[in-house]
Amino acid sequence: MTDFDFIKKELAELEQTDLFRAPVCIDSACDTVIRIANAEKTLFCSNNYLNLAGNPRIIAAAKEAMDKFGYGSAASRLISGTIKPHIELENALAEMFNKEAAIVFPSGYMTNLAVLQTIPQKGDLILLDKLDHASIIDAAKGSDAEFRTYHRTQFAFGETSPVGGFGRLEKFLSSEDFNRKFIVTESVFSMDGDFADLKKLVELKKKYNAYLIIDEAHAFGCMGKTGTGLAEELGLLNEIDIVIATLSKSAGCSGGFAAGAQCVIDYLVNKARPFIYTTAPSVANSAAGLCAVEIIKNAQDKRKRLKENSDYLREKLKNLGLDTGASTSHIIPIIIGDNKKTLEISKKLFEKGFFVVAIRPPTVAPGTSRLRISVQSDHTKEQIDGLIDALRQILNG
Ligand SMILES: *Cc1c(COP(=O)(O)O)cnc(C)c1O
């Protein structure tokens, strides 16, 4: 009998431990307010940090590209799928990041697979922050290089013995068992909203002659004078060997990219399987991305509002006695711990008109389930105050 009993058993276990997950269907455009099951909800868990997902200029750019080039690109990039908007986007990204070249992929996930499974090779060592995004971990696992983890603070959440901080990283960096070493970190950590210590990592990379690759997925658009991310904000962009980011978050589009030296990009074009063996992104994606890049470069005002909103909300949450962890950015976790309790608060918020999803293991470490609030530049003070009021009622009731 092939009745998938082995799967059903595991699903039942997920249900019992409050870890079963199912997507919520949204029936509107993505803005600060969305529609779910015929009711309006104020959205506090999307990565639409700059509210560009529904931006009319971006939509017009996508439409124009579709009118001219069609929708499907009909082949992989190295066959006949490279269409003008793809090249224009890559050139614009290279220029924006002040790198020799850039390459776009259908997603940020694929970008990490491509870079970490192509550039680091057999005999090399990849060094990951313990809380790096799943796409980075998956990429390292599938790489011919070996990988080890460190943690940016002495103790990672849920760890009782030290896994950090940089002492452990230095130990690996000074090891003579490997050819090359690649430090790979998120810049703004996606579940905790804190920053990588890029200054320290640049220092270590230089000291040990290692490579530094950063994933600016949550910082792109949101930080730095021209919006490239945390490295720019800290004046370190030129010290980073390969910058990875995604157009799927603050840019409100879709697709990932990497920027770096011409030889790195040429190598990826020739060797990266997630580039070669998949159909090129739709031209609508690339044209929309190009428009978003232009908007982001000049979005200082949006970035300012995003920061003001984030600081305001975090302060209010702390005043309620909530644990916002190490957050210093537009990603603000409320760490609850227990899976069931986290789900309950999320459900009660939903009933009060706020959509904040519960994040549970395996996305975060066991015992650190949380509500992960994502702030948007267009959130109003009223919307933020409304969320705080709802939380206060829930906590007191
Ligand atoms: C979201 C995310 C990705 C994946 O990007 P997609 O374009 O959504 O596939 C990669 N890295 C980090 C750090 C992320 O947060």
mmCIF file with all atom_site columns, N, CA and C in Angstrom, residues 148-199:
data_model
loop_
_atom_site.group_PDB
_atom_site.id
_atom_site.type_symbol
_atom_site.label_atom_id
_atom_site.label_alt_id
_atom_site.label_comp_id
_atom_site.label_asym_id
_atom_site.label_entity_id
_atom_site.label_seq_id
_atom_site.pdbx_PDB_ins_code
_atom_site.Cartn_x
_atom_site.Cartn_y
_atom_site.Cartn_z
_atom_site.occupancy
_atom_site.B_iso_or_equiv
_atom_site.pdbx_formal_charge
_atom_site.auth_seq_id
_atom_site.auth_comp_id
_atom_site.auth_asym_id
_atom_site.auth_atom_id
_atom_site.pdbx_PDB_model_num
ATOM 1   N N  . ARG A 1 148 ? 31.425 25.555 8.442  1.00 0.00 ? 148 ARG A N  1
ATOM 2   C CA . ARG A 1 148 ? 31.344 25.572 9.905  1.00 0.00 ? 148 ARG A CA 1
ATOM 3   C C  . ARG A 1 148 ? 30.526 26.806 10.280 1.00 0.00 ? 148 ARG A C  1
ATOM 4   N N  . THR A 1 149 ? 29.964 26.762 11.487 1.00 0.00 ? 149 THR A N  1
ATOM 5   C CA . THR A 1 149 ? 29.201 27.936 11.923 1.00 0.00 ? 149 THR A CA 1
ATOM 6   C C  . THR A 1 149 ? 29.858 28.602 13.126 1.00 0.00 ? 149 THR A C  1
ATOM 7   N N  . TYR A 1 150 ? 29.679 29.897 13.181 1.00 0.00 ? 150 TYR A N  1
ATOM 8   C CA . TYR A 1 150 ? 30.060 30.674 14.362 1.00 0.00 ? 150 TYR A CA 1
ATOM 9   C C  . TYR A 1 150 ? 28.816 31.477 14.725 1.00 0.00 ? 150 TYR A C  1
ATOM 10  N N  . HIS A 1 151 ? 28.850 32.210 15.803 1.00 0.00 ? 151 HIS A N  1
ATOM 11  C CA . HIS A 1 151 ? 27.743 33.112 16.089 1.00 0.00 ? 151 HIS A CA 1
ATOM 12  C C  . HIS A 1 151 ? 28.278 34.461 16.494 1.00 0.00 ? 151 HIS A C  1
ATOM 13  N N  . ARG A 1 152 ? 27.571 35.479 16.075 1.00 0.00 ? 152 ARG A N  1
ATOM 14  C CA . ARG A 1 152 ? 28.085 36.838 16.252 1.00 0.00 ? 152 ARG A CA 1
ATOM 15  C C  . ARG A 1 152 ? 28.088 37.276 17.712 1.00 0.00 ? 152 ARG A C  1
ATOM 16  N N  . THR A 1 153 ? 27.304 36.610 18.559 1.00 0.00 ? 153 THR A N  1
ATOM 17  C CA . THR A 1 153 ? 27.443 36.872 19.983 1.00 0.00 ? 153 THR A CA 1
ATOM 18  C C  . THR A 1 153 ? 27.870 35.565 20.633 1.00 0.00 ? 153 THR A C  1
ATOM 19  N N  . GLN A 1 154 ? 28.209 35.630 21.880 1.00 0.00 ? 154 GLN A N  1
ATOM 20  C CA . GLN A 1 154 ? 28.751 34.456 22.551 1.00 0.00 ? 154 GLN A CA 1
ATOM 21  C C  . GLN A 1 154 ? 27.768 33.282 22.533 1.00 0.00 ? 154 GLN A C  1
ATOM 22  N N  . PHE A 1 155 ? 26.502 33.567 22.830 1.00 0.00 ? 155 PHE A N  1
ATOM 23  C CA . PHE A 1 155 ? 25.484 32.519 22.861 1.00 0.00 ? 155 PHE A CA 1
ATOM 24  C C  . PHE A 1 155 ? 24.410 32.799 21.820 1.00 0.00 ? 155 PHE A C  1
ATOM 25  N N  . ALA A 1 156 ? 24.145 31.821 20.975 1.00 0.00 ? 156 ALA A N  1
ATOM 26  C CA . ALA A 1 156 ? 23.008 31.967 20.069 1.00 0.00 ? 156 ALA A CA 1
ATOM 27  C C  . ALA A 1 156 ? 21.754 31.617 20.865 1.00 0.00 ? 156 ALA A C  1
ATOM 28  N N  . PHE A 1 157 ? 20.598 32.096 20.405 1.00 0.00 ? 157 PHE A N  1
ATOM 29  C CA . PHE A 1 157 ? 19.346 31.747 21.072 1.00 0.00 ? 157 PHE A CA 1
ATOM 30  C C  . PHE A 1 157 ? 19.233 30.234 21.207 1.00 0.00 ? 157 PHE A C  1
ATOM 31  N N  . GLY A 1 158 ? 18.829 29.787 22.372 1.00 0.00 ? 158 GLY A N  1
ATOM 32  C CA . GLY A 1 158 ? 18.586 28.366 22.551 1.00 0.00 ? 158 GLY A CA 1
ATOM 33  C C  . GLY A 1 158 ? 19.844 27.551 22.790 1.00 0.00 ? 158 GLY A C  1
ATOM 34  N N  . GLU A 1 159 ? 21.005 28.186 22.770 1.00 0.00 ? 159 GLU A N  1
ATOM 35  C CA . GLU A 1 159 ? 22.257 27.445 22.980 1.00 0.00 ? 159 GLU A CA 1
ATOM 36  C C  . GLU A 1 159 ? 22.700 27.649 24.417 1.00 0.00 ? 159 GLU A C  1
ATOM 37  N N  . THR A 1 160 ? 23.123 26.575 25.058 1.00 0.00 ? 160 THR A N  1
ATOM 38  C CA . THR A 1 160 ? 23.586 26.728 26.434 1.00 0.00 ? 160 THR A CA 1
ATOM 39  C C  . THR A 1 160 ? 25.108 26.758 26.506 1.00 0.00 ? 160 THR A C  1
ATOM 40  N N  . SER A 1 161 ? 25.770 26.299 25.448 1.00 0.00 ? 161 SER A N  1
ATOM 41  C CA . SER A 1 161 ? 27.233 26.427 25.439 1.00 0.00 ? 161 SER A CA 1
ATOM 42  C C  . SER A 1 161 ? 27.608 27.436 24.358 1.00 0.00 ? 161 SER A C  1
ATOM 43  N N  . PRO A 1 162 ? 28.711 28.125 24.539 1.00 0.00 ? 162 PRO A N  1
ATOM 44  C CA . PRO A 1 162 ? 29.071 29.207 23.606 1.00 0.00 ? 162 PRO A CA 1
ATOM 45  C C  . PRO A 1 162 ? 29.285 28.680 22.186 1.00 0.00 ? 162 PRO A C  1
ATOM 46  N N  . VAL A 1 163 ? 28.725 29.341 21.220 1.00 0.00 ? 163 VAL A N  1
ATOM 47  C CA . VAL A 1 163 ? 28.986 29.000 19.818 1.00 0.00 ? 163 VAL A CA 1
ATOM 48  C C  . VAL A 1 163 ? 29.681 30.181 19.142 1.00 0.00 ? 163 VAL A C  1
ATOM 49  N N  . GLY A 1 164 ? 29.893 31.231 19.916 1.00 0.00 ? 164 GLY A N  1
ATOM 50  C CA . GLY A 1 164 ? 30.502 32.435 19.358 1.00 0.00 ? 164 GLY A CA 1
ATOM 51  C C  . GLY A 1 164 ? 31.643 32.836 20.221 1.00 0.00 ? 164 GLY A C  1
ATOM 52  N N  . GLY A 1 165 ? 31.987 34.081 20.227 1.00 0.00 ? 165 GLY A N  1
ATOM 53  C CA . GLY A 1 165 ? 31.590 35.018 19.168 1.00 0.00 ? 165 GLY A CA 1
ATOM 54  C C  . GLY A 1 165 ? 32.628 34.926 18.099 1.00 0.00 ? 165 GLY A C  1
ATOM 55  N N  . PHE A 1 166 ? 33.476 35.935 17.979 1.00 0.00 ? 166 PHE A N  1
ATOM 56  C CA . PHE A 1 166 ? 34.417 35.944 16.874 1.00 0.00 ? 166 PHE A CA 1
ATOM 57  C C  . PHE A 1 166 ? 35.661 35.093 17.162 1.00 0.00 ? 166 PHE A C  1
ATOM 58  N N  . GLY A 1 167 ? 35.820 34.688 18.420 1.00 0.00 ? 167 GLY A N  1
ATOM 59  C CA . GLY A 1 167 ? 36.954 33.821 18.746 1.00 0.00 ? 167 GLY A CA 1
ATOM 60  C C  . GLY A 1 167 ? 36.871 32.524 17.962 1.00 0.00 ? 167 GLY A C  1
ATOM 61  N N  . ARG A 1 168 ? 35.687 31.976 17.903 1.00 0.00 ? 168 ARG A N  1
ATOM 62  C CA . ARG A 1 168 ? 35.475 30.729 17.173 1.00 0.00 ? 168 ARG A CA 1
ATOM 63  C C  . ARG A 1 168 ? 35.710 30.942 15.677 1.00 0.00 ? 168 ARG A C  1
ATOM 64  N N  . LEU A 1 169 ? 35.233 32.085 15.195 1.00 0.00 ? 169 LEU A N  1
ATOM 65  C CA . LEU A 1 169 ? 35.446 32.397 13.785 1.00 0.00 ? 169 LEU A CA 1
ATOM 66  C C  . LEU A 1 169 ? 36.943 32.504 13.488 1.00 0.00 ? 169 LEU A C  1
ATOM 67  N N  . GLU A 1 170 ? 37.660 33.175 14.369 1.00 0.00 ? 170 GLU A N  1
ATOM 68  C CA . GLU A 1 170 ? 39.108 33.332 14.151 1.00 0.00 ? 170 GLU A CA 1
ATOM 69  C C  . GLU A 1 170 ? 39.834 31.994 14.170 1.00 0.00 ? 170 GLU A C  1
ATOM 70  N N  . LYS A 1 171 ? 39.357 31.110 15.018 1.00 0.00 ? 171 LYS A N  1
ATOM 71  C CA . LYS A 1 171 ? 39.970 29.779 15.093 1.00 0.00 ? 171 LYS A CA 1
ATOM 72  C C  . LYS A 1 171 ? 39.870 29.106 13.714 1.00 0.00 ? 171 LYS A C  1
ATOM 73  N N  . PHE A 1 172 ? 38.693 29.190 13.112 1.00 0.00 ? 172 PHE A N  1
ATOM 74  C CA . PHE A 1 172 ? 38.513 28.588 11.778 1.00 0.00 ? 172 PHE A CA 1
ATOM 75  C C  . PHE A 1 172 ? 39.329 29.328 10.722 1.00 0.00 ? 172 PHE A C  1
ATOM 76  N N  . LEU A 1 173 ? 39.353 30.656 10.852 1.00 0.00 ? 173 LEU A N  1
ATOM 77  C CA . LEU A 1 173 ? 40.065 31.455 9.848  1.00 0.00 ? 173 LEU A CA 1
ATOM 78  C C  . LEU A 1 173 ? 41.566 31.166 9.857  1.00 0.00 ? 173 LEU A C  1
ATOM 79  N N  . SER A 1 174 ? 42.068 30.789 11.034 1.00 0.00 ? 174 SER A N  1
ATOM 80  C CA . SER A 1 174 ? 43.508 30.552 11.110 1.00 0.00 ? 174 SER A CA 1
ATOM 81  C C  . SER A 1 174 ? 43.869 29.086 10.839 1.00 0.00 ? 174 SER A C  1
ATOM 82  N N  . SER A 1 175 ? 42.873 28.253 10.619 1.00 0.00 ? 175 SER A N  1
ATOM 83  C CA . SER A 1 175 ? 43.133 26.834 10.351 1.00 0.00 ? 175 SER A CA 1
ATOM 84  C C  . SER A 1 175 ? 43.903 26.664 9.042  1.00 0.00 ? 175 SER A C  1
ATOM 85  N N  . GLU A 1 176 ? 44.827 25.727 9.045  1.00 0.00 ? 176 GLU A N  1
ATOM 86  C CA . GLU A 1 176 ? 45.601 25.498 7.812  1.00 0.00 ? 176 GLU A CA 1
ATOM 87  C C  . GLU A 1 176 ? 45.093 24.296 7.045  1.00 0.00 ? 176 GLU A C  1
ATOM 88  N N  . ASP A 1 177 ? 43.912 23.809 7.449  1.00 0.00 ? 177 ASP A N  1
ATOM 89  C CA . ASP A 1 177 ? 43.371 22.606 6.805  1.00 0.00 ? 177 ASP A CA 1
ATOM 90  C C  . ASP A 1 177 ? 42.614 22.913 5.511  1.00 0.00 ? 177 ASP A C  1
ATOM 91  N N  . PHE A 1 178 ? 42.477 24.193 5.201  1.00 0.00 ? 178 PHE A N  1
ATOM 92  C CA . PHE A 1 178 ? 41.652 24.541 4.036  1.00 0.00 ? 178 PHE A CA 1
ATOM 93  C C  . PHE A 1 178 ? 42.393 25.467 3.080  1.00 0.00 ? 178 PHE A C  1
ATOM 94  N N  . ASN A 1 179 ? 41.988 25.457 1.826  1.00 0.00 ? 179 ASN A N  1
ATOM 95  C CA . ASN A 1 179 ? 42.613 26.349 0.853  1.00 0.00 ? 179 ASN A CA 1
ATOM 96  C C  . ASN A 1 179 ? 42.166 27.784 1.093  1.00 0.00 ? 179 ASN A C  1
ATOM 97  N N  . ARG A 1 180 ? 40.918 28.069 0.695  1.00 0.00 ? 180 ARG A N  1
ATOM 98  C CA . ARG A 1 180 ? 40.401 29.429 0.847  1.00 0.00 ? 180 ARG A CA 1
ATOM 99  C C  . ARG A 1 180 ? 39.285 29.432 1.878  1.00 0.00 ? 180 ARG A C  1
ATOM 100 N N  . LYS A 1 181 ? 39.071 30.593 2.485  1.00 0.00 ? 181 LYS A N  1
ATOM 101 C CA . LYS A 1 181 ? 37.987 30.712 3.460  1.00 0.00 ? 181 LYS A CA 1
ATOM 102 C C  . LYS A 1 181 ? 37.045 31.830 3.049  1.00 0.00 ? 181 LYS A C  1
ATOM 103 N N  . PHE A 1 182 ? 35.756 31.540 3.170  1.00 0.00 ? 182 PHE A N  1
ATOM 104 C CA . PHE A 1 182 ? 34.705 32.497 2.788  1.00 0.00 ? 182 PHE A CA 1
ATOM 105 C C  . PHE A 1 182 ? 33.818 32.750 4.001  1.00 0.00 ? 182 PHE A C  1
ATOM 106 N N  . ILE A 1 183 ? 33.777 33.993 4.455  1.00 0.00 ? 183 ILE A N  1
ATOM 107 C CA . ILE A 1 183 ? 32.843 34.347 5.529  1.00 0.00 ? 183 ILE A CA 1
ATOM 108 C C  . ILE A 1 183 ? 31.545 34.776 4.844  1.00 0.00 ? 183 ILE A C  1
ATOM 109 N N  . VAL A 1 184 ? 30.431 34.189 5.275  1.00 0.00 ? 184 VAL A N  1
ATOM 110 C CA . VAL A 1 184 ? 29.144 34.524 4.654  1.00 0.00 ? 184 VAL A CA 1
ATOM 111 C C  . VAL A 1 184 ? 28.161 34.936 5.741  1.00 0.00 ? 184 VAL A C  1
ATOM 112 N N  . THR A 1 185 ? 27.664 36.149 5.635  1.00 0.00 ? 185 THR A N  1
ATOM 113 C CA . THR A 1 185 ? 26.714 36.618 6.655  1.00 0.00 ? 185 THR A CA 1
ATOM 114 C C  . THR A 1 185 ? 25.577 37.412 6.042  1.00 0.00 ? 185 THR A C  1
ATOM 115 N N  . GLU A 1 186 ? 24.429 37.365 6.721  1.00 0.00 ? 186 GLU A N  1
ATOM 116 C CA . GLU A 1 186 ? 23.371 38.325 6.406  1.00 0.00 ? 186 GLU A CA 1
ATOM 117 C C  . GLU A 1 186 ? 23.843 39.661 6.977  1.00 0.00 ? 186 GLU A C  1
ATOM 118 N N  . SER A 1 187 ? 23.375 40.758 6.440  1.00 0.00 ? 187 SER A N  1
ATOM 119 C CA . SER A 1 187 ? 23.766 42.042 7.028  1.00 0.00 ? 187 SER A CA 1
ATOM 120 C C  . SER A 1 187 ? 22.756 42.445 8.094  1.00 0.00 ? 187 SER A C  1
ATOM 121 N N  . VAL A 1 188 ? 21.468 42.401 7.752  1.00 0.00 ? 188 VAL A N  1
ATOM 122 C CA . VAL A 1 188 ? 20.409 42.571 8.749  1.00 0.00 ? 188 VAL A CA 1
ATOM 123 C C  . VAL A 1 188 ? 19.783 41.188 8.920  1.00 0.00 ? 188 VAL A C  1
ATOM 124 N N  . PHE A 1 189 ? 19.838 40.645 10.113 1.00 0.00 ? 189 PHE A N  1
ATOM 125 C CA . PHE A 1 189 ? 19.367 39.272 10.310 1.00 0.00 ? 189 PHE A CA 1
ATOM 126 C C  . PHE A 1 189 ? 17.845 39.197 10.256 1.00 0.00 ? 189 PHE A C  1
ATOM 127 N N  . SER A 1 190 ? 17.379 38.244 9.432  1.00 0.00 ? 190 SER A N  1
ATOM 128 C CA . SER A 1 190 ? 15.978 38.250 9.027  1.00 0.00 ? 190 SER A CA 1
ATOM 129 C C  . SER A 1 190 ? 15.001 37.912 10.142 1.00 0.00 ? 190 SER A C  1
ATOM 130 N N  . MET A 1 191 ? 15.420 37.183 11.151 1.00 0.00 ? 191 MET A N  1
ATOM 131 C CA . MET A 1 191 ? 14.478 36.810 12.214 1.00 0.00 ? 191 MET A CA 1
ATOM 132 C C  . MET A 1 191 ? 14.707 37.596 13.500 1.00 0.00 ? 191 MET A C  1
ATOM 133 N N  . ASP A 1 192 ? 15.856 38.253 13.617 1.00 0.00 ? 192 ASP A N  1
ATOM 134 C CA . ASP A 1 192 ? 16.170 38.994 14.840 1.00 0.00 ? 192 ASP A CA 1
ATOM 135 C C  . ASP A 1 192 ? 16.263 40.497 14.627 1.00 0.00 ? 192 ASP A C  1
ATOM 136 N N  . GLY A 1 193 ? 16.476 40.907 13.385 1.00 0.00 ? 193 GLY A N  1
ATOM 137 C CA . GLY A 1 193 ? 16.506 42.334 13.083 1.00 0.00 ? 193 GLY A CA 1
ATOM 138 C C  . GLY A 1 193 ? 17.715 43.069 13.627 1.00 0.00 ? 193 GLY A C  1
ATOM 139 N N  . ASP A 1 194 ? 18.778 42.322 13.966 1.00 0.00 ? 194 ASP A N  1
ATOM 140 C CA . ASP A 1 194 ? 20.008 42.991 14.385 1.00 0.00 ? 194 ASP A CA 1
ATOM 141 C C  . ASP A 1 194 ? 20.990 43.028 13.213 1.00 0.00 ? 194 ASP A C  1
ATOM 142 N N  . PHE A 1 195 ? 22.108 43.718 13.421 1.00 0.00 ? 195 PHE A N  1
ATOM 143 C CA . PHE A 1 195 ? 23.072 43.897 12.332 1.00 0.00 ? 195 PHE A CA 1
ATOM 144 C C  . PHE A 1 195 ? 24.288 43.004 12.519 1.00 0.00 ? 195 PHE A C  1
ATOM 145 N N  . ALA A 1 196 ? 24.828 42.542 11.421 1.00 0.00 ? 196 ALA A N  1
ATOM 146 C CA . ALA A 1 196 ? 26.128 41.876 11.484 1.00 0.00 ? 196 ALA A CA 1
ATOM 147 C C  . ALA A 1 196 ? 27.172 42.936 11.797 1.00 0.00 ? 196 ALA A C  1
ATOM 148 N N  . ASP A 1 197 ? 28.240 42.534 12.482 1.00 0.00 ? 197 ASP A N  1
ATOM 149 C CA . ASP A 1 197 ? 29.331 43.456 12.778 1.00 0.00 ? 197 ASP A CA 1
ATOM 150 C C  . ASP A 1 197 ? 30.271 43.479 11.561 1.00 0.00 ? 197 ASP A C  1
ATOM 151 N N  . LEU A 1 198 ? 29.847 44.201 10.546 1.00 0.00 ? 198 LEU A N  1
ATOM 152 C CA . LEU A 1 198 ? 30.601 44.173 9.280  1.00 0.00 ? 198 LEU A CA 1
ATOM 153 C C  . LEU A 1 198 ? 32.005 44.740 9.440  1.00 0.00 ? 198 LEU A C  1
ATOM 154 N N  . LYS A 1 199 ? 32.133 45.717 10.320 1.00 0.00 ? 199 LYS A N  1
ATOM 155 C CA . LYS A 1 199 ? 33.447 46.319 10.521 1.00 0.00 ? 199 LYS A CA 1
ATOM 156 C C  . LYS A 1 199 ? 34.437 45.259 11.010 1.00 0.00 ? 199 LYS A C  1
#
